[in-house]
Amino acid sequence: MNIDRTIAAVIVIILIIGIIGIFNIISNPTPSEKFTEFYILDGDGKAINYPTNLSVGETANLTVCVVNHEYKTTSYLIKITQDSQVLKEENITLNNDDKKEIPFEFTAGSAGEEKLEFKLYKLPDTENVYRYLYLQIYVT
């Protein structure tokens, strides 16, 4: 009977350790990949009909979206340029899983090709672009 009690005690200890381990894993999950979503939407809030063919002087609307999945509060700088000219610059701070949608209106310039560039910097670094998007526009 002494051996039976020893085996039972070992099994109980193993079960207790297992339950504590499972509880610890459930209550403290390890974060997955850290990243930031950065994308643009058309005037209707969709990622399909971007204003790529415009007439001179025509205005168009876009929405610039940033979603923080960095598992910490993060500050960003969004810089929108056209032919090296800054059209819009905005600082934002987002908590983990927060999303910011920034409306952006622009006017087509002279006839030809134009390139709208959307640069996202993860502050305090303003030298290295963290995420980059662009939209090629044809103006007639």
XYZ file of N, CA and C in Angstrom:
420
model
N 0.824 -1.202 0.000
C 0.000 0.000 0.000
C 0.857 1.250 0.000
N 2.046 1.137 0.538
C 2.928 2.286 0.601
C 3.301 2.762 -0.806
N 3.513 1.818 -1.709
C 3.852 2.157 -3.093
C 2.660 2.815 -3.774
N 1.447 2.325 -3.514
C 0.247 2.914 -4.106
C 0.078 4.368 -3.679
N 0.332 4.647 -2.413
C 0.212 6.033 -1.927
C 1.274 6.923 -2.569
N 2.460 6.409 -2.744
C 3.538 7.184 -3.371
C 3.193 7.500 -4.823
N 2.721 6.511 -5.545
C 2.331 6.720 -6.948
C 1.175 7.711 -7.029
N 0.188 7.577 -6.170
C -0.942 8.509 -6.154
C -0.476 9.926 -5.845
N 0.448 10.079 -4.913
C 0.963 11.407 -4.562
C 1.720 12.025 -5.733
N 2.512 11.222 -6.424
C 3.255 11.715 -7.594
C 2.282 12.153 -8.684
N 1.247 11.374 -8.935
C 0.249 11.726 -9.953
C -0.464 13.024 -9.579
N -0.836 13.179 -8.321
C -1.499 14.409 -7.861
C -0.575 15.609 -8.048
N 0.697 15.451 -7.704
C 1.654 16.556 -7.869
C 1.811 16.917 -9.342
N 1.907 15.927 -10.213
C 2.022 16.179 -11.655
C 0.776 16.894 -12.170
N -0.408 16.466 -11.732
C -1.651 17.129 -12.151
C -1.694 18.579 -11.678
N -1.289 18.830 -10.451
C -1.292 20.203 -9.922
C -0.327 21.076 -10.720
N 0.871 20.564 -10.993
C 1.840 21.328 -11.792
C 1.284 21.590 -13.190
N 0.645 20.589 -13.789
C 0.051 20.760 -15.118
C -1.046 21.811 -15.132
N -1.921 21.787 -14.137
C -3.011 22.766 -14.049
C -2.451 24.171 -13.854
N -1.448 24.310 -12.993
C -0.823 25.624 -12.786
C -0.179 26.109 -14.084
N 0.493 25.216 -14.799
C 1.121 25.585 -16.069
C 0.106 26.036 -17.103
N -0.994 25.302 -17.233
C -2.047 25.675 -18.188
C -2.662 27.015 -17.805
N -2.937 27.227 -16.526
C -3.495 28.502 -16.074
C -2.534 29.651 -16.387
N -1.250 29.436 -16.182
C -0.245 30.465 -16.455
C -0.196 30.807 -17.946
N -0.258 29.815 -18.806
C -0.237 30.051 -20.252
C -1.484 30.810 -20.692
N -2.636 30.446 -20.163
C -3.886 31.116 -20.534
C -3.904 32.558 -20.043
N -3.437 32.794 -18.840
C -3.508 34.147 -18.273
C -2.387 35.061 -18.763
N -1.311 34.527 -19.302
C -0.186 35.334 -19.789
C 0.238 34.878 -21.181
N -0.605 35.086 -22.203
C -0.220 34.629 -23.541
C 0.960 35.450 -24.072
N 1.799 34.805 -24.831
C 2.920 35.531 -25.427
C 2.413 36.296 -26.641
N 2.853 37.544 -26.807
C 2.395 38.317 -27.959
C 2.912 37.708 -29.256
N 2.091 37.824 -30.287
C 2.524 37.325 -31.586
C 3.338 38.418 -32.270
N 3.403 38.378 -33.555
C 4.217 39.324 -34.318
C 3.787 40.765 -34.063
N 4.759 41.645 -33.903
C 4.492 43.069 -33.699
C 4.597 43.769 -35.049
N 3.549 44.548 -35.400
C 3.558 45.254 -36.678
C 2.540 46.385 -36.654
N 2.570 47.198 -37.684
C 1.612 48.283 -37.862
C 0.996 48.158 -39.246
N -0.330 48.192 -39.307
C -1.013 48.230 -40.603
C -0.991 49.664 -41.105
N -0.724 49.841 -42.391
C -0.710 51.162 -43.011
C -1.257 50.988 -44.414
N -2.429 51.584 -44.681
C -3.055 51.408 -45.985
C -3.909 52.620 -46.320
N -4.306 52.708 -47.598
C -5.183 53.796 -48.041
C -6.461 53.202 -48.618
N -7.536 53.959 -48.458
C -8.839 53.586 -48.998
C -9.318 54.680 -49.938
N -10.198 54.322 -50.867
C -10.756 55.327 -51.776
C -11.787 56.184 -51.045
N -12.421 57.093 -51.758
C -13.394 58.000 -51.161
C -14.604 57.311 -50.559
N -14.874 56.071 -50.990
C -15.995 55.295 -50.456
C -15.578 54.375 -49.314
N -14.329 54.478 -48.894
C -13.846 53.645 -47.802
C -13.514 52.223 -48.211
N -13.224 52.024 -49.501
C -12.890 50.694 -50.007
C -11.502 50.719 -50.641
N -10.924 49.559 -50.790
C -9.582 49.460 -51.366
C -9.650 49.015 -52.823
N -10.556 49.652 -53.608
C -10.679 49.208 -54.998
C -10.635 50.341 -56.018
N -11.383 51.387 -55.830
C -11.510 52.429 -56.856
C -10.704 53.669 -56.514
N -9.387 53.516 -56.493
C -8.538 54.667 -56.190
C -8.620 55.681 -57.326
N -8.580 56.964 -56.995
C -8.635 57.997 -58.037
C -7.290 58.104 -58.761
N -7.118 57.313 -59.813
C -5.841 57.298 -60.528
C -5.888 58.053 -61.846
N -7.078 58.345 -62.358
C -7.230 59.110 -63.600
C -8.065 60.347 -63.301
N -7.410 61.504 -63.314
C -8.084 62.754 -62.970
C -7.844 63.798 -64.048
N -8.695 64.804 -64.057
C -8.514 65.960 -64.933
C -7.808 67.057 -64.149
N -7.159 67.969 -64.865
C -6.464 69.079 -64.208
C -7.451 69.840 -63.321
N -7.091 70.075 -62.071
C -7.934 70.812 -61.135
C -8.990 69.984 -60.426
N -9.139 68.727 -60.794
C -10.139 67.860 -60.164
C -9.656 67.446 -58.768
N -10.586 67.411 -57.821
C -10.228 66.982 -56.466
C -10.658 65.530 -56.254
N -9.954 64.873 -55.369
C -10.263 63.480 -55.034
C -10.043 63.282 -53.540
N -10.689 62.268 -53.005
C -10.606 61.971 -51.571
C -10.050 60.568 -51.340
N -9.237 60.477 -50.318
C -8.693 59.204 -49.859
C -8.791 59.165 -48.338
N -8.615 57.992 -47.780
C -8.511 57.842 -46.334
C -7.227 57.076 -46.043
N -6.393 57.655 -45.202
C -5.152 57.010 -44.786
C -5.428 56.320 -43.447
N -5.113 55.039 -43.365
C -5.422 54.252 -42.164
C -4.150 53.699 -41.526
N -4.112 53.788 -40.200
C -3.006 53.235 -39.418
C -3.621 52.412 -38.287
N -3.152 51.174 -38.134
C -3.625 50.302 -37.057
C -2.397 49.785 -36.301
N -2.385 50.010 -34.995
C -1.254 49.633 -34.152
C -1.418 48.204 -33.627
N -0.471 47.340 -33.989
C -0.391 45.978 -33.441
C 1.002 45.765 -32.838
N 1.532 46.798 -32.212
C 2.891 46.761 -31.654
C 2.906 46.277 -30.195
N 1.737 46.023 -29.618
C 1.597 45.588 -28.222
C 2.079 46.635 -27.229
N 2.053 47.892 -27.640
C 2.365 49.018 -26.758
C 1.863 50.292 -27.423
N 1.704 51.345 -26.634
C 1.318 52.640 -27.179
C 2.463 53.144 -28.050
N 2.127 53.561 -29.275
C 3.146 53.952 -30.242
C 2.756 55.267 -30.898
N 3.750 56.131 -31.105
C 3.542 57.408 -31.794
C 4.089 57.308 -33.213
N 3.354 57.932 -34.137
C 3.712 57.882 -35.550
C 3.682 59.286 -36.142
N 4.397 59.444 -37.241
C 4.315 60.634 -38.078
C 3.907 60.163 -39.461
N 2.835 60.750 -39.985
C 2.387 60.453 -41.344
C 2.740 61.658 -42.199
N 3.424 61.393 -43.302
C 3.815 62.468 -44.205
C 3.357 62.095 -45.614
N 2.537 62.980 -46.215
C 2.046 62.753 -47.572
C 2.704 63.787 -48.472
N 3.364 63.308 -49.524
C 4.073 64.210 -50.432
C 3.662 63.951 -51.873
N 3.855 64.985 -52.686
C 3.637 64.891 -54.127
C 4.780 65.655 -54.775
N 5.580 64.965 -55.557
C 6.756 65.576 -56.189
C 7.625 66.291 -55.156
N 7.916 65.642 -54.063
C 8.767 66.140 -52.962
C 8.173 67.317 -52.193
N 6.944 67.700 -52.496
C 6.273 68.776 -51.760
C 5.354 68.142 -50.712
N 5.501 68.556 -49.458
C 4.684 68.005 -48.378
C 3.266 68.573 -48.477
N 2.284 67.677 -48.636
C 0.882 68.084 -48.712
C 0.196 68.001 -47.350
N 0.622 67.043 -46.553
C 0.022 66.874 -45.224
C 1.015 66.156 -44.328
N 1.020 66.581 -43.070
C 1.877 65.960 -42.070
C 1.074 65.898 -40.781
N 1.040 64.725 -40.163
C 0.247 64.590 -38.939
C 0.900 63.606 -37.981
N 0.971 63.999 -36.723
C 1.449 63.128 -35.649
C 0.249 62.471 -34.984
N 0.353 61.172 -34.745
C -0.710 60.457 -34.034
C -0.074 59.513 -33.013
N -0.816 59.220 -31.969
C -0.405 58.236 -30.970
C -1.549 57.248 -30.812
N -1.222 55.965 -30.933
C -2.240 54.919 -30.854
C -1.872 53.897 -29.784
N -2.871 53.489 -29.016
C -2.697 52.366 -28.100
C -2.719 51.079 -28.912
N -2.323 49.978 -28.305
C -2.340 48.706 -29.019
C -3.749 48.397 -29.528
N -3.842 47.961 -30.758
C -5.083 47.615 -31.467
C -5.957 48.818 -31.803
N -5.494 50.041 -31.552
C -6.253 51.229 -31.961
C -6.048 51.482 -33.449
N -7.065 52.111 -34.051
C -7.039 52.421 -35.479
C -7.337 53.898 -35.667
N -6.636 54.534 -36.588
C -6.875 55.945 -36.907
C -7.100 56.048 -38.406
N -8.204 56.690 -38.799
C -8.505 56.948 -40.202
C -8.413 58.447 -40.426
N -7.571 58.850 -41.359
C -7.322 60.265 -41.615
C -7.806 60.601 -43.020
N -8.839 61.443 -43.136
C -9.304 61.840 -44.463
C -8.264 62.738 -45.139
N -8.126 62.571 -46.454
C -7.155 63.359 -47.208
C -7.763 63.737 -48.551
N -7.816 65.031 -48.810
C -8.321 65.539 -50.088
C -7.168 66.181 -50.838
N -7.083 65.909 -52.130
C -6.025 66.509 -52.942
C -6.589 66.931 -54.289
N -5.866 67.815 -54.945
C -6.271 68.342 -56.245
C -5.214 67.976 -57.274
N -5.669 67.473 -58.418
C -4.748 67.111 -59.492
C -4.103 68.373 -60.052
N -2.808 68.320 -60.242
C -2.056 69.471 -60.757
C -2.054 69.495 -62.272
N -0.903 69.744 -62.835
C -0.778 69.852 -64.292
C -0.846 68.473 -64.949
N -1.105 68.488 -66.262
C -1.248 67.242 -67.015
C 0.040 66.422 -66.961
N -0.131 65.116 -66.892
C 1.003 64.203 -66.843
C 0.855 63.229 -65.690
N 1.974 62.602 -65.344
C 1.978 61.642 -64.236
C 2.347 62.326 -62.934
N 1.633 61.974 -61.883
C 1.951 62.468 -60.545
C 2.027 61.264 -59.613
N 2.876 61.377 -58.622
C 3.036 60.291 -57.660
C 2.772 60.834 -56.263
N 1.707 60.332 -55.635
C 1.429 60.655 -54.235
C 2.149 59.626 -53.378
N 2.941 60.089 -52.432
C 3.677 59.187 -51.552
C 3.164 59.332 -50.126
N 2.954 58.204 -49.487
C 2.455 58.154 -48.117
C 3.536 57.475 -47.275
N 4.123 58.238 -46.367
C 5.219 57.715 -45.546
C 4.798 57.698 -44.085
N 5.050 56.579 -43.437
C 4.753 56.426 -42.017
C 6.071 56.244 -41.278
N 6.290 57.109 -40.303
C 7.476 57.027 -39.460
C 7.038 56.581 -38.072
N 7.800 55.687 -37.484
C 7.543 55.247 -36.109
C 8.449 56.088 -35.213
N 7.831 57.006 -34.484
C 8.590 57.965 -33.686
C 9.285 57.281 -32.515
N 10.424 57.765 -32.131
C 11.033 59.062 -32.419
C 11.874 59.103 -33.695
N 11.976 58.004 -34.437
C 12.802 57.967 -35.645
C 12.093 58.667 -36.806
N 12.590 59.826 -37.213
C 12.016 60.554 -38.350
C 12.927 60.492 -39.568
N 13.973 59.693 -39.494
C 14.905 59.550 -40.616
C 14.557 58.345 -41.491
N 14.135 57.266 -40.874
C 13.865 56.022 -41.594
C 12.364 55.792 -41.716
N 11.907 55.638 -42.941
C 10.487 55.384 -43.190
C 10.157 53.976 -42.696
N 9.123 53.872 -41.863
C 8.710 52.587 -41.290
C 7.800 51.821 -42.259
N 6.851 52.515 -42.884
C 5.967 51.934 -43.893
C 5.821 52.947 -45.029
N 5.654 52.439 -46.253
C 5.612 53.315 -47.424
C 4.544 52.829 -48.397
N 3.757 53.774 -48.888
C 2.759 53.502 -49.919
C 2.857 54.605 -50.966
N 2.397 54.315 -52.170
C 2.301 55.389 -53.162
C 1.120 55.118 -54.079
N 0.661 56.191 -54.708
C -0.446 56.115 -55.652
C -0.038 56.888 -56.895
N 0.025 56.192 -58.026
C 0.379 56.821 -59.300
C -0.892 57.407 -59.901
N -0.846 58.693 -60.246
C -2.024 59.386 -60.767
C -1.709 59.926 -62.158
N -2.652 59.741 -63.064
C -2.517 60.247 -64.430
C -3.489 61.405 -64.595
N -2.948 62.577 -64.917
C -3.754 63.794 -65.019
C -3.852 64.196 -66.485
N -5.103 64.423 -66.948
C -5.321 64.846 -68.342
C -5.977 66.202 -68.398
